């Protein structure tokens, strides 16, 4: 499909005209997509779970849907 003359040269093509990898590459080039760097912050000290009081969340969701 030929581009119209008034279309910007760097404009993205319509959906479906390129692969997902090409789309991701264009987003990376534009600075809109970054790859994960693999570093996940881990908290220091021992893990202490928080005790939650009240009804279970699943019960609240079911009640709200009624």
Coordinates of N, CA, C and O in Angstrom, one line a residue:
X1 N 0.8 -1.2 0.0 CA 0.0 0.0 0.0 C 0.9 1.2 0.0 O 1.8 1.4 0.8
X2 N 0.7 2.1 -0.9 CA 1.5 3.3 -1.0 C 1.0 4.4 0.0 O -0.1 4.5 0.3
X3 N 2.0 5.1 0.5 CA 1.7 6.2 1.5 C 1.3 7.4 0.7 O 1.8 7.7 -0.4
X4 N 0.4 8.2 1.3 CA 0.0 9.4 0.7 C 1.1 10.5 0.9 O 1.9 10.4 1.8
X5 N 1.2 11.4 0.0 CA 2.3 12.4 0.0 C 2.2 13.3 1.3 O 3.2 13.9 1.7
X6 N 1.0 13.5 1.8 CA 0.8 14.4 3.0 C 1.1 13.7 4.3 O 1.2 14.3 5.3
X7 N 1.4 12.4 4.3 CA 1.7 11.7 5.5 C 3.1 11.9 5.9 O 4.0 11.9 5.1
X8 N 3.3 12.0 7.3 CA 4.7 12.2 7.8 C 5.5 11.0 7.5 O 5.0 9.9 7.6
X9 N 6.8 11.2 7.2 CA 7.6 10.0 6.9 C 7.9 9.1 8.1 O 8.0 7.9 7.9
X10 N 7.8 9.7 9.3 CA 8.1 8.8 10.5 C 6.8 8.4 11.2 O 6.8 7.8 12.2
X11 N 5.6 8.6 10.5 CA 4.3 8.2 11.1 C 4.3 6.7 11.1 O 4.8 6.0 10.2
X12 N 3.6 6.1 12.1 CA 3.4 4.7 12.2 C 2.4 4.2 11.2 O 1.4 4.9 11.0
X13 N 2.7 3.0 10.6 CA 1.7 2.5 9.7 C 0.4 2.0 10.4 O 0.4 1.9 11.6
X14 N -0.6 1.8 9.7 CA -1.9 1.3 10.3 C -1.7 0.0 10.9 O -0.8 -0.8 10.6
X15 N -2.5 -0.4 11.9 CA -2.4 -1.6 12.6 C -2.5 -2.8 11.6 O -3.2 -2.8 10.6
X16 N -1.7 -3.8 11.9 CA -1.6 -5.0 11.0 C -0.7 -4.9 9.9 O -0.5 -5.9 9.1
X17 N 0.1 -3.8 9.7 CA 1.0 -3.7 8.6 C 2.4 -4.1 8.9 O 3.3 -4.1 8.1
X18 N 2.7 -4.4 10.2 CA 4.0 -4.9 10.6 C 3.9 -5.9 11.7 O 2.8 -5.9 12.4
X19 N 4.9 -6.6 12.0 CA 4.9 -7.7 13.0 C 5.0 -7.1 14.4 O 5.3 -5.9 14.6
X20 N 4.7 -7.9 15.4 CA 4.8 -7.4 16.8 C 6.2 -7.0 17.1 O 6.4 -6.0 17.8
X21 N 7.2 -7.8 16.6 CA 8.6 -7.4 16.9 C 9.0 -6.1 16.3 O 9.7 -5.3 16.9
X22 N 8.5 -5.8 15.1 CA 8.7 -4.5 14.5 C 8.1 -3.4 15.2 O 8.6 -2.3 15.4
X23 N 6.9 -3.7 15.8 CA 6.1 -2.7 16.6 C 6.9 -2.4 17.8 O 7.1 -1.2 18.2
X24 N 7.4 -3.4 18.5 CA 8.2 -3.3 19.8 C 9.5 -2.5 19.5 O 9.9 -1.6 20.2
X25 N 10.1 -2.8 18.3 CA 11.4 -2.1 18.0 C 11.1 -0.6 17.8 O 11.9 0.2 18.2
X26 N 10.0 -0.3 17.1 CA 9.6 1.1 16.9 C 9.4 1.8 18.2 O 9.8 2.9 18.4
X27 N 8.7 1.1 19.2 CA 8.4 1.7 20.5 C 9.7 1.9 21.3 O 9.8 2.9 21.9
X28 N 10.6 1.0 21.2 CA 11.9 1.1 21.8 C 12.7 2.3 21.2 O 13.3 3.1 22.0
X29 N 12.6 2.5 19.9 CA 13.3 3.6 19.2 C 12.7 4.9 19.7 O 13.4 5.9 19.9
X30 N 11.4 5.0 19.9 CA 10.7 6.2 20.4 C 10.9 6.4 21.9 O 10.5 7.5 22.4
X31 N 11.4 5.4 22.6 CA 11.6 5.6 24.0 C 10.4 5.2 24.8 O 10.2 5.6 26.0
X32 N 9.4 4.6 24.2 CA 8.2 4.2 24.9 C 8.2 2.8 25.5 O 7.2 2.4 26.2
X33 N 9.2 2.0 25.2 CA 9.3 0.6 25.7 C 10.7 0.4 26.1 O 11.6 0.6 25.4
X34 N 10.8 -0.2 27.3 CA 12.1 -0.6 27.8 C 12.1 -2.0 28.2 O 11.1 -2.5 28.7
X35 N 13.2 -2.7 28.0 CA 13.2 -4.1 28.4 C 13.5 -4.2 29.9 O 14.2 -3.3 30.5
X36 N 13.0 -5.2 30.6 CA 13.3 -5.3 32.1 C 14.8 -5.5 32.3 O 15.4 -6.2 31.5
X37 N 15.3 -4.9 33.3 CA 16.8 -5.1 33.6 C 17.1 -6.3 34.5 O 18.3 -6.5 34.7
X38 N 16.1 -7.0 35.0 CA 16.3 -8.2 35.7 C 16.6 -7.9 37.2 O 16.6 -8.9 38.0
X39 N 16.7 -6.7 37.6 CA 17.0 -6.4 39.0 C 15.6 -6.1 39.7 O 14.9 -5.2 39.3
X40 N 15.4 -6.9 40.7 CA 14.2 -6.7 41.5 C 14.6 -6.4 42.9 O 15.3 -7.1 43.6
X41 N 14.1 -5.2 43.4 CA 14.5 -4.9 44.8 C 13.9 -5.8 45.8 O 12.8 -6.2 45.7
X42 N 14.8 -6.3 46.8 CA 14.3 -7.2 47.8 C 14.4 -6.4 49.1 O 15.5 -5.8 49.4
X43 N 13.4 -6.5 49.9 CA 13.4 -5.8 51.2 C 14.4 -6.5 52.2 O 14.7 -7.7 52.1
X44 N 15.0 -5.7 53.0 CA 15.9 -6.2 54.0 C 15.2 -6.6 55.3 O 14.1 -6.2 55.6
X45 N 15.8 -7.6 56.0 CA 15.2 -8.1 57.2 C 14.2 -9.2 57.0 O 14.0 -9.6 55.8
X46 N 13.8 -9.8 58.1 CA 12.9 -11.0 57.9 C 11.5 -10.6 57.4 O 11.0 -9.5 57.7
X47 N 10.8 -11.5 56.8 CA 9.5 -11.3 56.3 C 8.5 -11.5 57.4 O 8.5 -12.5 58.1
X48 N 7.6 -10.5 57.6 CA 6.6 -10.6 58.6 C 5.2 -10.3 57.9 O 5.0 -9.2 57.4
X49 N 4.4 -11.4 57.8 CA 3.1 -11.2 57.1 C 2.2 -10.2 57.9 O 2.3 -10.2 59.2
X50 N 1.3 -9.5 57.2 CA 0.4 -8.6 57.9 C -0.9 -9.3 58.1 O -1.4 -10.0 57.2
X51 N -1.5 -9.2 59.3 CA -2.7 -9.9 59.6 C -3.8 -8.9 59.2 O -3.9 -7.8 59.6
X52 N -4.7 -9.4 58.3 CA -5.8 -8.6 57.8 C -7.1 -9.0 58.6 O -7.4 -10.2 58.7
X53 N -7.8 -8.0 59.0 CA -9.0 -8.2 59.8 C -10.2 -8.0 58.9 O -10.2 -7.2 58.0
X54 N -11.3 -8.6 59.3 CA -12.6 -8.4 58.5 C -12.9 -9.6 57.6 O -12.3 -10.6 57.7
X55 N -13.9 -9.4 56.8 CA -14.4 -10.5 55.9 C -13.3 -10.7 54.8 O -12.6 -9.8 54.4
X56 N -13.3 -12.0 54.3 CA -12.4 -12.3 53.2 C -12.8 -11.4 52.0 O -14.0 -11.1 51.8
X57 N -11.8 -11.0 51.2 CA -12.1 -10.2 50.0 C -13.1 -10.9 49.1 O -13.9 -10.2 48.5
X58 N -12.9 -12.2 48.9 CA -13.8 -12.9 48.0 C -15.3 -12.7 48.4 O -16.2 -12.6 47.5
X59 N -15.6 -12.7 49.7 CA -17.0 -12.5 50.2 C -17.4 -11.1 49.8 O -18.6 -10.9 49.4
X60 N -16.6 -10.1 50.0 CA -17.0 -8.7 49.7 C -17.3 -8.6 48.2 O -18.2 -7.9 47.8
X61 N -16.5 -9.2 47.3 CA -16.7 -9.1 45.9 C -18.0 -9.8 45.5 O -18.8 -9.2 44.7
X62 N -18.3 -10.9 46.1 CA -19.6 -11.6 45.7 C -20.7 -10.8 46.2 O -21.7 -10.6 45.5
X63 N -20.7 -10.1 47.4 CA -21.7 -9.3 47.9 C -22.0 -8.1 47.0 O -23.1 -7.7 46.7
X64 N -20.9 -7.5 46.5 CA -21.0 -6.3 45.6 C -21.6 -6.6 44.3 O -22.2 -5.8 43.6
X65 N -21.5 -7.9 43.8 CA -22.0 -8.2 42.5 C -23.5 -8.5 42.6 O -24.2 -8.7 41.6
X66 N -24.1 -8.7 43.8 CA -25.5 -9.0 43.9 C -26.3 -7.8 43.8 O -26.2 -6.7 43.9

